[in-house]
Coordinates of C-alpha atoms (C1' of nucleotides) in Angstrom, one line a residue:
Chain A
M844 CA 5.7 -17.1 21.0
D845 CA 8.7 -14.9 21.2
T846 CA 8.6 -11.1 21.4
L847 CA 8.2 -9.7 24.9
E848 CA 5.6 -7.0 25.4
T849 CA 6.6 -3.8 27.1
R850 CA 4.0 -4.4 29.8
E851 CA 5.6 -7.7 30.7
L852 CA 9.0 -6.1 31.0
R853 CA 7.6 -3.4 33.2
Y854 CA 5.9 -5.9 35.4
F855 CA 8.9 -8.2 35.7
V856 CA 11.3 -5.3 36.5
A857 CA 9.0 -4.1 39.2
V858 CA 8.8 -7.5 40.8
A859 CA 12.5 -8.1 40.4
E860 CA 13.3 -4.8 42.1
E861 CA 10.8 -5.2 44.9
L862 CA 11.2 -8.9 45.3
H863 CA 7.6 -8.8 46.6
F864 CA 4.5 -9.2 44.4
G865 CA 2.3 -7.1 46.7
R866 CA 4.5 -4.1 46.7
A867 CA 5.3 -4.4 43.0
A868 CA 1.6 -4.5 42.2
E869 CA 1.1 -1.4 44.3
R870 CA 3.9 0.4 42.5
L871 CA 2.4 -0.6 39.2
G872 CA -1.1 0.6 40.3
M873 CA -2.7 -2.8 40.0
A874 CA -3.8 -5.7 42.1
Q875 CA -1.5 -8.6 43.0
P876 CA -3.3 -11.6 41.4
P877 CA -3.1 -10.4 37.8
L878 CA 0.6 -9.5 38.4
S879 CA 1.3 -13.0 39.6
R880 CA -0.4 -14.4 36.6
A881 CA 1.4 -12.2 34.2
I882 CA 4.8 -13.3 35.6
Q883 CA 3.8 -16.9 35.3
Q884 CA 2.8 -16.4 31.7
L885 CA 6.1 -14.7 31.1
E886 CA 8.0 -17.6 32.5
R887 CA 6.0 -20.1 30.5
R888 CA 6.5 -18.1 27.3
L889 CA 10.2 -17.8 27.8
G890 CA 10.4 -21.4 29.0
V891 CA 12.6 -20.2 31.8
C892 CA 12.2 -20.0 35.6
L893 CA 12.9 -16.3 36.6
L894 CA 12.0 -16.3 40.3
E895 CA 12.4 -18.7 43.1
R896 CA 9.3 -18.4 45.3
N897 CA 10.2 -19.5 48.7
R898 CA 7.5 -18.9 51.2
R899 CA 8.4 -15.6 52.8
G900 CA 9.7 -13.7 49.8
V901 CA 11.0 -14.1 46.3
R902 CA 14.6 -14.5 44.9
L903 CA 15.9 -14.0 41.4
T904 CA 17.4 -16.9 39.5
D905 CA 20.4 -16.4 37.2
A906 CA 18.0 -16.0 34.3
G907 CA 16.0 -13.5 36.2
E908 CA 19.1 -11.5 36.9
V909 CA 19.8 -11.4 33.2
L910 CA 16.3 -10.3 32.4
L911 CA 16.4 -7.6 35.0
H912 CA 19.5 -6.1 33.4
E913 CA 18.4 -6.5 29.8
G914 CA 14.9 -5.6 30.5
R915 CA 15.9 -2.3 32.1
A916 CA 18.0 -1.5 29.0
A917 CA 15.1 -2.4 26.8
L918 CA 12.7 -0.2 28.8
D919 CA 15.2 2.6 28.6
A920 CA 15.4 2.2 24.8
I921 CA 11.6 2.4 24.6
A922 CA 11.4 5.5 26.8
A923 CA 14.1 7.0 24.7
A924 CA 12.2 6.3 21.5
T925 CA 9.1 8.0 23.0
R926 CA 10.9 11.0 24.2
R927 CA 13.0 11.6 21.2
T928 CA 10.1 11.2 18.8
R929 CA 8.0 13.6 20.8
R930 CA 10.8 16.1 20.8
A931 CA 11.4 15.7 17.0
G932 CA 7.7 16.2 16.4
G933 CA 7.7 19.5 18.3
A934 CA 5.2 18.2 20.7
D935 CA 7.2 19.2 23.8
G936 CA 7.0 22.3 25.9
P937 CA 6.3 25.8 24.7
G938 CA 7.7 27.1 21.4
G939 CA 7.9 23.6 19.9
S940 CA 10.8 24.6 17.7
R941 CA 12.1 21.8 15.5
G942 CA 15.5 20.2 15.8
R943 CA 15.9 21.1 19.4
L944 CA 18.7 19.3 21.3
V945 CA 19.0 18.6 25.0
L946 CA 22.5 18.7 26.4
A947 CA 23.1 17.2 29.8
V948 CA 25.8 19.0 31.9
K949 CA 27.0 18.6 35.4
A950 CA 26.2 21.8 37.2
A951 CA 29.2 24.2 37.1
A952 CA 31.5 21.7 35.4
S953 CA 33.4 22.8 32.3
H954 CA 31.8 26.2 32.6
E955 CA 34.2 27.9 30.3
L956 CA 34.1 25.2 27.7
L957 CA 30.3 25.1 27.8
R958 CA 30.1 28.9 27.2
K959 CA 32.5 28.7 24.3
L960 CA 30.6 25.8 22.8
L961 CA 27.2 27.4 23.1
D962 CA 28.4 30.7 21.6
A963 CA 30.2 29.0 18.7
Y964 CA 27.3 26.7 18.0
A965 CA 24.7 29.6 18.1
A966 CA 26.9 31.4 15.5
E967 CA 26.7 28.5 13.1
P968 CA 24.2 29.0 10.3
G969 CA 21.1 26.8 10.7
S970 CA 21.9 25.9 14.3
A971 CA 19.2 24.5 16.5
E972 CA 18.1 25.6 19.9
I973 CA 20.2 23.9 22.7
E974 CA 18.3 23.2 25.9
L975 CA 20.6 22.6 28.9
L976 CA 19.7 19.9 31.3
P977 CA 21.6 20.3 34.5
C978 CA 22.2 17.0 36.3
G979 CA 23.8 15.4 39.2
I980 CA 27.3 14.0 39.4
C981 CA 26.9 10.8 37.4
E982 CA 23.5 11.1 35.9
Q983 CA 24.4 11.8 32.3
E984 CA 24.6 8.1 31.3
E985 CA 21.1 7.5 32.4
L986 CA 19.8 10.7 30.7
L987 CA 21.3 9.7 27.4
R988 CA 20.0 6.1 27.7
D989 CA 16.4 6.9 28.4
G990 CA 16.2 9.8 25.9
R991 CA 15.8 12.7 28.3
A992 CA 19.0 14.1 26.8
D993 CA 20.5 13.9 23.2
A994 CA 24.1 14.7 24.2
A995 CA 26.1 15.2 27.3
L996 CA 29.4 16.6 28.5
M997 CA 31.3 13.9 30.4
H998 CA 34.6 13.7 32.2
T999 CA 36.8 10.7 32.3
P1000 CA 37.9 9.1 34.4
W1001 CA 34.7 9.7 36.4
N1002 CA 32.2 9.0 33.7
S1003 CA 32.2 5.8 31.7
L1004 CA 31.9 6.3 28.0
A1005 CA 31.0 2.7 27.4
G1006 CA 28.0 2.3 25.2
F1007 CA 28.2 5.7 23.7
D1008 CA 29.9 7.6 20.9
S1009 CA 32.2 10.4 22.0
E1010 CA 34.8 13.0 21.0
A1011 CA 37.4 14.3 23.4
L1012 CA 37.3 18.1 23.7
T1013 CA 39.9 19.2 26.3
T1014 CA 42.4 17.7 28.7
E1015 CA 43.4 19.3 31.9
G1016 CA 45.4 18.5 35.0
Q1017 CA 44.1 18.4 38.5
V1018 CA 44.8 20.5 41.6
A1019 CA 44.4 19.9 45.3
V1020 CA 42.1 22.4 46.9
L1021 CA 43.1 23.1 50.5
P1022 CA 42.0 25.5 53.2
A1023 CA 44.0 28.7 52.6
G1024 CA 45.7 28.6 56.0
H1025 CA 46.8 24.9 55.8
P1026 CA 50.6 24.2 55.8
L1027 CA 50.4 22.2 52.6
A1028 CA 48.8 25.2 50.9
A1029 CA 52.2 26.9 50.8
R1030 CA 53.7 24.2 48.6
E1031 CA 54.4 24.7 44.9
S1032 CA 53.1 21.3 44.0
L1033 CA 51.9 18.1 45.6
S1034 CA 51.6 14.5 44.8
L1035 CA 48.5 12.4 45.3
A1036 CA 50.3 10.6 48.1
D1037 CA 50.8 13.9 49.9
V1038 CA 47.1 14.7 49.7
R1039 CA 46.0 11.2 50.7
D1040 CA 48.1 11.2 53.9
V1041 CA 47.2 14.5 55.5
P1042 CA 46.1 13.3 59.0
D1043 CA 43.9 16.2 59.8
L1044 CA 42.2 16.5 56.3
P1045 CA 40.6 13.3 55.1
L1046 CA 40.2 13.3 51.3
A1047 CA 36.7 14.1 50.1
R1048 CA 35.0 11.3 48.3
W1049 CA 33.1 11.8 45.0
P1050 CA 30.8 9.1 43.7
T1051 CA 32.3 7.0 40.9
R1052 CA 29.6 5.5 38.7
G1053 CA 27.1 6.3 41.4
T1054 CA 28.8 4.7 44.4
Y1055 CA 31.1 6.0 47.0
A1056 CA 34.5 4.4 47.6
P1057 CA 35.0 3.6 51.3
G1058 CA 37.2 6.0 53.2
P1059 CA 37.3 8.4 56.1
G1060 CA 36.4 11.6 54.2
P1061 CA 33.0 13.1 53.8
E1062 CA 30.7 12.0 50.9
I1063 CA 30.3 14.9 48.5
H1064 CA 27.0 15.5 46.8
N1065 CA 27.5 18.9 45.2
Q1066 CA 30.2 21.5 44.6
T1067 CA 28.9 24.1 47.1
Q1068 CA 28.9 21.6 49.9
L1069 CA 32.5 20.6 49.0
A1070 CA 33.6 24.3 48.9
Q1071 CA 32.2 24.9 52.3
L1072 CA 33.7 21.8 53.9
I1073 CA 37.1 22.8 52.5
A1074 CA 36.8 26.4 53.7
L1075 CA 35.9 25.1 57.1
G1076 CA 39.1 23.0 57.2
R1077 CA 37.3 19.7 57.3
T1078 CA 38.5 18.1 54.1
V1079 CA 40.7 18.4 51.0
A1080 CA 39.7 17.6 47.4
V1081 CA 41.2 16.8 44.1
V1082 CA 39.5 18.6 41.3
P1083 CA 40.2 19.5 37.6
D1084 CA 42.2 22.6 37.0
S1085 CA 39.2 24.5 35.5
A1086 CA 37.5 24.3 38.9
R1087 CA 39.7 27.1 40.1
S1088 CA 37.0 29.4 38.7
W1089 CA 34.6 28.7 41.5
L1090 CA 37.1 28.7 44.4
W1091 CA 36.6 31.0 47.4
A1092 CA 39.1 33.4 48.9
E1093 CA 39.5 30.8 51.8
H1094 CA 40.7 28.2 49.3
T1095 CA 44.1 27.5 47.9
A1096 CA 44.7 25.3 44.8
V1097 CA 48.0 23.5 44.5
P1098 CA 48.9 21.6 41.3
L1099 CA 49.2 17.9 41.5
T1100 CA 52.1 16.3 39.8
D1101 CA 50.8 12.7 39.4
A1102 CA 47.0 13.0 39.3
P1103 CA 45.4 11.4 36.2
P1104 CA 44.4 14.0 33.6
V1105 CA 40.8 14.9 33.3
V1106 CA 39.4 14.7 29.7
T1107 CA 36.1 16.4 28.8
H1108 CA 34.1 14.7 26.1
I1109 CA 31.0 15.4 24.2
V1110 CA 29.0 12.2 24.2
W1111 CA 25.9 10.9 22.4
P1112 CA 24.0 7.7 21.8
A1113 CA 26.0 5.5 19.4
H1114 CA 23.1 4.8 17.1
S1115 CA 22.2 8.5 16.7
R1116 CA 21.8 9.7 13.1
S1117 CA 20.6 13.2 13.8
L1118 CA 22.1 15.9 11.6
T1119 CA 21.5 18.5 14.2
L1120 CA 23.6 16.5 16.7
A1121 CA 26.3 16.1 14.1
G1122 CA 26.5 19.8 13.7
L1123 CA 26.9 20.4 17.5
V1124 CA 29.6 17.7 17.6
R1125 CA 31.4 19.3 14.7
T1126 CA 31.3 22.7 16.3
A1127 CA 32.6 21.2 19.6
T1128 CA 35.6 19.4 18.0
R1129 CA 36.6 22.6 16.3
L1130 CA 36.9 24.7 19.4
Chain B
M337 CA -0.5 7.8 28.3
D338 CA 3.2 7.4 27.7
T339 CA 4.9 4.0 27.4
L340 CA 5.0 2.5 23.9
E341 CA 4.0 -1.2 23.5
T342 CA 6.3 -3.6 21.6
R343 CA 3.4 -4.3 19.3
E344 CA 3.1 -0.7 18.3
L345 CA 6.8 -0.4 17.6
R346 CA 6.7 -3.5 15.5
Y347 CA 3.8 -2.2 13.5
F348 CA 5.3 1.2 13.0
V349 CA 8.7 -0.1 11.9
A350 CA 7.0 -2.4 9.4
V351 CA 5.0 0.5 7.9
A352 CA 8.0 2.8 8.0
E353 CA 10.1 0.3 6.2
E354 CA 7.5 -0.7 3.6
L355 CA 6.0 2.8 3.2
H356 CA 2.9 0.9 2.3
F357 CA 0.1 -0.2 4.8
G358 CA -1.0 -3.1 2.7
R359 CA 2.5 -4.7 2.3
A360 CA 3.3 -3.9 5.9
A361 CA 0.1 -5.6 7.1
E362 CA 0.9 -8.7 5.0
R363 CA 4.4 -8.8 6.5
L364 CA 2.9 -8.6 9.9
G365 CA 0.4 -11.4 9.1
M366 CA -2.6 -9.2 9.7
A367 CA -5.2 -7.2 7.8
Q368 CA -4.6 -3.6 6.7
P369 CA -7.4 -1.8 8.5
P370 CA -6.4 -2.7 12.1
L371 CA -2.8 -1.7 11.2
S372 CA -4.0 1.7 10.0
R373 CA -5.9 2.2 13.2
A374 CA -3.0 1.1 15.3
I375 CA -0.7 3.7 13.6
Q376 CA -3.3 6.4 14.1
Q377 CA -3.6 5.5 17.8
L378 CA 0.1 5.6 18.1
E379 CA 0.3 9.1 16.5
R380 CA -2.5 10.3 18.8
R381 CA -0.8 8.9 21.9
L382 CA 2.5 10.5 21.0
G383 CA 0.9 13.7 19.9
V384 CA 3.1 13.6 16.8
C385 CA 2.5 13.2 13.1
L386 CA 4.7 10.3 12.0
L387 CA 3.6 9.7 8.4
E388 CA 2.6 11.9 5.6
R389 CA -0.2 10.2 3.7
N390 CA -0.3 11.5 0.2
R391 CA -2.6 9.6 -2.0
R392 CA -0.3 7.2 -3.8
G393 CA 2.0 6.2 -1.0
V394 CA 3.3 7.2 2.4
R395 CA 6.3 9.3 3.5
L396 CA 8.1 9.6 6.8
T397 CA 8.1 12.9 8.7
D398 CA 11.2 13.9 10.7
A399 CA 9.6 12.5 13.8
G400 CA 8.8 9.3 11.9
E401 CA 12.4 9.1 10.9
V402 CA 13.5 9.4 14.5
L403 CA 11.0 6.8 15.7
L404 CA 12.2 4.4 13.0
H405 CA 15.7 4.6 14.2
E406 CA 15.0 4.6 17.9
G407 CA 12.3 2.0 17.5
R408 CA 14.6 -0.4 15.8
A409 CA 17.1 0.0 18.6
A410 CA 14.4 -0.6 21.2
L411 CA 13.2 -3.7 19.3
D412 CA 16.7 -5.0 19.2
A413 CA 17.1 -4.4 22.9
I414 CA 13.8 -6.4 23.5
A415 CA 15.0 -9.2 21.3
A416 CA 18.3 -9.2 23.1
A417 CA 16.5 -9.5 26.5
T418 CA 14.5 -12.5 25.3
R419 CA 17.5 -14.3 23.8
R420 CA 19.9 -13.7 26.6
T421 CA 17.3 -14.7 29.2
R422 CA 16.5 -17.9 27.4
R423 CA 20.2 -18.7 27.1
A424 CA 20.8 -17.9 30.8
G425 CA 17.9 -20.2 31.7
G426 CA 19.4 -23.1 29.8
A427 CA 16.3 -23.2 27.6
D428 CA 18.3 -23.3 24.4
G429 CA 19.4 -26.2 22.3
P430 CA 20.6 -29.5 23.5
G431 CA 22.7 -29.8 26.6
G432 CA 21.5 -26.6 28.1
S433 CA 24.6 -26.0 30.1
R434 CA 24.6 -22.9 32.2
G435 CA 26.7 -19.8 31.5
R436 CA 27.3 -20.5 27.9
L437 CA 28.6 -17.7 25.8
V438 CA 28.1 -17.0 22.1
L439 CA 31.1 -15.4 20.4
A440 CA 30.6 -13.9 16.9
V441 CA 33.6 -14.2 14.6
K442 CA 34.1 -13.4 11.0
A443 CA 34.8 -16.6 9.2
A444 CA 38.6 -17.2 9.0
A445 CA 39.5 -13.9 10.5
S446 CA 41.9 -13.8 13.4
H447 CA 42.2 -17.6 13.2
E448 CA 45.4 -17.9 15.2
L449 CA 44.2 -15.5 17.8
L450 CA 40.9 -17.3 18.1
R451 CA 42.6 -20.6 18.6
K452 CA 44.8 -19.2 21.3
L453 CA 41.9 -17.5 23.0
L454 CA 39.7 -20.6 23.0
D455 CA 42.5 -22.8 24.3
A456 CA 43.5 -20.4 27.0
Y457 CA 39.9 -19.9 28.1
A458 CA 39.1 -23.6 28.2
A459 CA 42.1 -24.1 30.5
E460 CA 40.7 -21.6 33.0
P461 CA 39.1 -23.1 36.0
G462 CA 35.3 -22.7 35.9
S463 CA 35.2 -21.6 32.3
A464 CA 32.0 -21.8 30.4
E465 CA 31.3 -23.4 27.1
I466 CA 32.0 -21.0 24.2
E467 CA 29.7 -21.3 21.2
L468 CA 31.1 -19.9 18.0
L469 CA 28.7 -18.0 15.7
P470 CA 30.4 -17.5 12.3
C471 CA 29.0 -14.4 10.6
G472 CA 29.4 -12.2 7.5
I473 CA 31.8 -9.3 7.1
C474 CA 30.1 -6.7 9.1
E475 CA 27.3 -8.6 10.9
Q476 CA 28.8 -8.6 14.4
E477 CA 27.3 -5.3 15.5
E478 CA 23.8 -6.5 14.7
L479 CA 24.4 -9.9 16.5
L480 CA 25.5 -8.2 19.6
R481 CA 22.7 -5.7 19.6
D482 CA 19.9 -8.2 19.2
G483 CA 21.3 -10.7 21.6
R484 CA 22.2 -13.5 19.3
A485 CA 25.8 -13.1 20.4
D486 CA 27.3 -12.1 23.8
A487 CA 30.7 -11.1 22.5
A488 CA 32.5 -10.6 19.2
L489 CA 35.9 -10.3 17.7
M490 CA 36.0 -7.1 15.6
H491 CA 38.6 -5.4 13.5
T492 CA 39.1 -1.6 13.3
P493 CA 39.0 0.3 11.1
W494 CA 36.4 -1.9 9.4
N495 CA 34.1 -2.4 12.4
S496 CA 32.8 0.4 14.4
L497 CA 33.1 -0.1 18.2
A498 CA 30.6 2.7 18.9
G499 CA 28.0 1.6 21.4
F500 CA 30.0 -1.3 22.8
D501 CA 32.6 -2.0 25.4
S502 CA 35.9 -3.4 24.0
E503 CA 39.5 -4.3 24.7
A504 CA 42.2 -4.2 22.1
L505 CA 43.9 -7.6 21.7
T506 CA 46.4 -7.4 18.8
T507 CA 47.7 -4.9 16.2
E508 CA 49.0 -5.9 12.9
G509 CA 50.1 -4.3 9.6
Q510 CA 48.6 -4.9 6.3
V511 CA 49.9 -6.5 3.1
A512 CA 48.9 -6.3 -0.5
V513 CA 47.9 -9.7 -2.0
L514 CA 48.8 -10.0 -5.7
P515 CA 48.8 -12.7 -8.3
A516 CA 52.2 -14.5 -7.9
G517 CA 53.3 -13.6 -11.4
H518 CA 52.5 -9.9 -11.3
P519 CA 55.4 -7.4 -11.7
L520 CA 54.6 -5.7 -8.4
A521 CA 54.8 -9.1 -6.6
A522 CA 58.5 -8.9 -6.8
R523 CA 58.8 -5.7 -4.8
E524 CA 60.0 -5.7 -1.2
S525 CA 57.3 -3.3 -0.1
L526 CA 54.6 -1.2 -1.5
S527 CA 52.6 1.9 -0.7
L528 CA 48.8 2.2 -0.8
A529 CA 49.3 4.6 -3.8
D530 CA 51.2 1.9 -5.6
V531 CA 48.3 -0.6 -5.1
R532 CA 45.6 1.8 -5.9
D533 CA 47.0 2.8 -9.3
V534 CA 47.7 -0.6 -10.9
P535 CA 45.9 -0.2 -14.2
D536 CA 45.3 -3.9 -14.9
L537 CA 44.4 -4.8 -11.3
P538 CA 41.5 -2.8 -9.8
L539 CA 41.5 -2.8 -6.0
A540 CA 38.9 -5.2 -4.5
R541 CA 36.2 -3.5 -2.5
W542 CA 35.1 -4.8 1.0
P543 CA 32.0 -3.5 2.5
T544 CA 32.5 -0.9 5.3
R545 CA 29.6 -0.8 7.7
G546 CA 27.5 -2.8 5.3
T547 CA 28.0 -0.7 2.1
Y548 CA 30.5 -0.7 -0.7
A549 CA 32.5 2.3 -1.6
P550 CA 32.2 3.2 -5.3
G551 CA 35.1 2.0 -7.4
P552 CA 36.1 -0.1 -10.4
G553 CA 37.1 -3.2 -8.5
P554 CA 34.9 -6.2 -7.8
E555 CA 32.6 -6.3 -4.7
I556 CA 33.9 -8.9 -2.3
H557 CA 31.5 -11.0 -0.2
N558 CA 33.8 -13.7 1.2
Q559 CA 37.3 -14.6 1.5
T560 CA 37.3 -17.6 -0.9
Q561 CA 35.8 -15.5 -3.6
L562 CA 38.5 -12.9 -3.1
A563 CA 41.3 -15.5 -3.1
Q564 CA 40.0 -16.9 -6.4
L565 CA 39.7 -13.5 -8.1
I566 CA 43.3 -12.6 -7.1
A567 CA 44.6 -15.9 -8.3
L568 CA 42.9 -15.3 -11.6
G569 CA 44.7 -12.0 -11.9
R570 CA 41.5 -10.0 -11.7
T571 CA 42.1 -7.9 -8.6
V572 CA 44.4 -7.0 -5.8
A573 CA 43.5 -6.8 -2.2
V574 CA 44.8 -5.1 1.0
V575 CA 44.4 -7.5 4.0
P576 CA 45.8 -7.8 7.5
D577 CA 49.1 -9.5 7.9
S578 CA 47.6 -12.6 9.6
A579 CA 45.6 -13.3 6.4
R580 CA 48.9 -14.8 5.0
S581 CA 47.8 -18.1 6.6
W582 CA 45.1 -18.6 4.0
L583 CA 47.0 -17.5 0.9
W584 CA 47.3 -19.9 -2.0
A585 CA 50.5 -20.8 -3.9
E586 CA 49.3 -18.5 -6.7
H587 CA 49.3 -15.5 -4.3
T588 CA 52.1 -13.2 -3.2
A589 CA 51.8 -10.9 -0.2
V590 CA 53.9 -7.7 -0.2
P591 CA 54.0 -5.6 3.0
L592 CA 52.5 -2.1 2.8
T593 CA 54.4 0.7 4.3
D594 CA 51.5 3.2 4.8
A595 CA 48.4 1.2 5.3
P596 CA 46.5 1.8 8.6
P597 CA 47.2 -0.9 11.2
V598 CA 44.4 -3.4 11.9
V599 CA 43.5 -3.8 15.5
T600 CA 41.6 -6.8 16.7
H601 CA 39.3 -6.2 19.6
I602 CA 37.1 -8.3 21.8
V603 CA 33.8 -6.5 22.0
W604 CA 30.6 -6.9 24.2
P605 CA 27.5 -4.9 25.0
A606 CA 28.4 -2.0 27.2
H607 CA 25.8 -2.7 29.9
S608 CA 26.8 -6.4 30.3
R609 CA 27.4 -7.5 33.8
S610 CA 28.0 -11.2 33.2
L611 CA 30.8 -12.7 35.2
T612 CA 31.2 -15.4 32.6
L613 CA 31.9 -12.8 29.9
A614 CA 34.2 -10.9 32.3
G615 CA 36.3 -14.1 32.6
L616 CA 36.5 -14.5 28.8
V617 CA 37.6 -10.9 28.4
R618 CA 40.2 -11.3 31.2
T619 CA 41.6 -14.3 29.4
A620 CA 41.7 -12.5 26.1
T621 CA 43.6 -9.5 27.4
R622 CA 46.2 -11.7 29.0
L623 CA 47.1 -13.4 25.8
Chain C
dC208 C1' -3.8 -23.2 67.6
dG209 C1' -5.2 -19.1 65.6
dC210 C1' -3.3 -15.1 63.1
dG211 C1' -0.9 -12.5 59.7
dG212 C1' 1.3 -12.3 55.5
dT213 C1' 2.8 -14.6 51.4
dG214 C1' 1.8 -16.0 46.5
dA215 C1' -1.6 -18.9 43.8
dT216 C1' -6.3 -20.0 42.1
dA217 C1' -11.1 -19.2 40.5
dC218 C1' -14.3 -16.6 38.3
dC219 C1' -16.2 -12.6 36.0
dC220 C1' -16.3 -8.6 33.1
dG221 C1' -15.2 -4.8 29.9
dG222 C1' -12.0 -3.0 26.6
dC223 C1' -9.5 -3.4 22.8
dG224 C1' -7.1 -5.8 19.2
dG225 C1' -8.3 -8.0 15.1
dG226 C1' -11.3 -9.4 11.2
dT227 C1' -14.7 -8.3 7.2
dA228 C1' -17.1 -5.1 4.4
dT229 C1' -17.2 -0.8 2.6
dG230 C1' -16.1 4.1 1.7
dA231 C1' -13.4 8.1 -0.1
dC232 C1' -10.3 9.7 -3.1
dA233 C1' -6.7 10.3 -6.6
dG234 C1' -4.6 9.0 -10.9
dG235 C1' -4.3 6.6 -15.3
dA236 C1' -6.2 4.6 -19.7
dC237 C1' -9.3 5.4 -23.2
Chain D
dG115 C1' -15.7 12.9 -19.5
dT116 C1' -16.0 7.6 -17.3
dC117 C1' -14.4 3.7 -15.9
dC118 C1' -11.1 1.0 -13.2
dT119 C1' -7.4 0.4 -9.9
dG120 C1' -4.9 1.1 -6.0
dT121 C1' -4.5 3.4 -1.9
dC122 C1' -5.7 4.4 3.1
dA123 C1' -9.7 5.4 6.2
dT124 C1' -14.2 4.2 8.4
dA125 C1' -17.8 1.3 10.4
dC126 C1' -19.1 -2.5 12.7
dC127 C1' -18.8 -6.9 15.1
dC128 C1' -16.7 -10.5 17.9
dG129 C1' -13.6 -13.1 20.9
dC130 C1' -9.8 -12.9 23.8
dC131 C1' -7.3 -11.5 27.4
dG132 C1' -5.9 -8.3 30.9
dG133 C1' -7.5 -6.7 35.1
dG134 C1' -10.6 -6.8 39.3
dT135 C1' -12.6 -9.2 43.5
dA136 C1' -12.9 -13.1 46.5
dT137 C1' -10.8 -16.8 48.2
dC138 C1' -7.5 -20.5 49.0
dA139 C1' -3.1 -22.9 50.5
dC140 C1' 0.8 -22.5 53.0
dC141 C1' 4.1 -21.3 56.4
dG142 C1' 6.1 -18.9 60.5
dC143 C1' 5.2 -17.1 64.8
dG144 C1' 3.4 -15.8 69.2

DNA sequence: CGCGGTGATACCCGGCGGGTATGACAGGAC
DNA sequence: GTCCTGTCATACCCGCCGGGTATCACCGCG
């Protein structure tokens, strides 16, 4: 009468994402009629209309929109339960050591900090093995939610810490990275306004929470690509101070006076009660 | 091969909580043998040992401990999906107005603020109906997690905001509430040390995150009980400044110089995307 | 008017979730 | 020792329901 089954959630999310019973059924590896029936049963059990079936396609009702969001969150929680239990049971990969932690990090971000953290933690008595999970620009939230990672290093203001527990580790300023020969590269310092208004160098755009702000500059997907575009004189970027470590000879970094500071946090699921994780966090905050 | 069913989670959580197949089966309204079999299947599918069956009782393994925590979170998420979808579909209670929001509040806490918030929000164009859900001292987290509430008013440092999104609304100092006739009641101000060391008045103990710290004072369950115990000269309490509004004639409030400030927040699930909720939060932050 | 494409309906079947009866085993009372 | 008791596991059966196939009803379109 009340509790939804995982299967029903999976089915509904598939239909709500595809907005097409046939395609959704294909994605789920089943035939279309039982899927239609399952969704009908779901609507009857909830006492709520989730989909508007116009001939030619399907649309979500307000309630359907809610169930899509909440259902995704619930499916993530279930996947997380599976993954973390398997990991705790030593049923993963080779070695199968107990208490292993998976730490999600953006490639090449906070490199110095990460090295110090790993060294310091490994020196702790009784420390567990830390597996690093390199991930894309804004993937950490998802990895924490669905249990593929147990902790992550995140950087405000780019990442959102909402929904997680976190501790701030370091704060740093930002610099503008310019082609070495550019006139602005000779300046002692710059303001954000300076950088935004260079006519021949449109500001590179990083994704914020997975989407790109509109603008003239190129959309950046990884750090190597960015480095190359800057070196070729096609763009300028605003990056944290610690990014100086991967600059090329053809780059010049100029401090920004008014850019928001970048804070690196260690982040974990709010409900976590793992002692292993607590140890890692303690080590991190003591750095 | 991988995704857990809601039923399996329910079964496992019941067994893990009871540590007894028979009682768990009774709680689930089923017979013991199929429950045993279901747990075995679960262990085989996860490839992990969850329970240690000694004759005479059952114990959780480390992996079982993890699944208990993560499974509870997942079940909460599923319950939340059900409740919020039903609410969005207007399938709840009489009236069935769309976009209704449920706001969880501790009885009598932040009364002034709550009145202002409700008035201001009701005056907004297109505002939804706000249903108030009075709750116990530290129940708000649970209500948000399992979907019985959409938002809550919480007070740091008593409530933990971990896992939620929040906005701070007001900050206030704390006062010591004493029986009117007590010698300390004549003082202009007090320190926490003063209040803690009154030999004839042990400090009342509020639950923090659901549990009571050890101490000599009485365990407080609600505000009326506290008021009475103070009036009878049995205890002294440290409460936020706004609590002056419910004091009796037999009470005296004395400002505390070094008590941590109490911050009232409006709190909501981090993944929420509801426009109605956003409107309420906007109103609240503008107060 | 037929045709393609949509979701819904009708019907059948096999698997599995659940029940009952019973077993295996350890510990306590005596 | 020998019960008895309380625990979880095993064996077996059955009915339900989830899933498949075939088909329908409907609409838009050339």
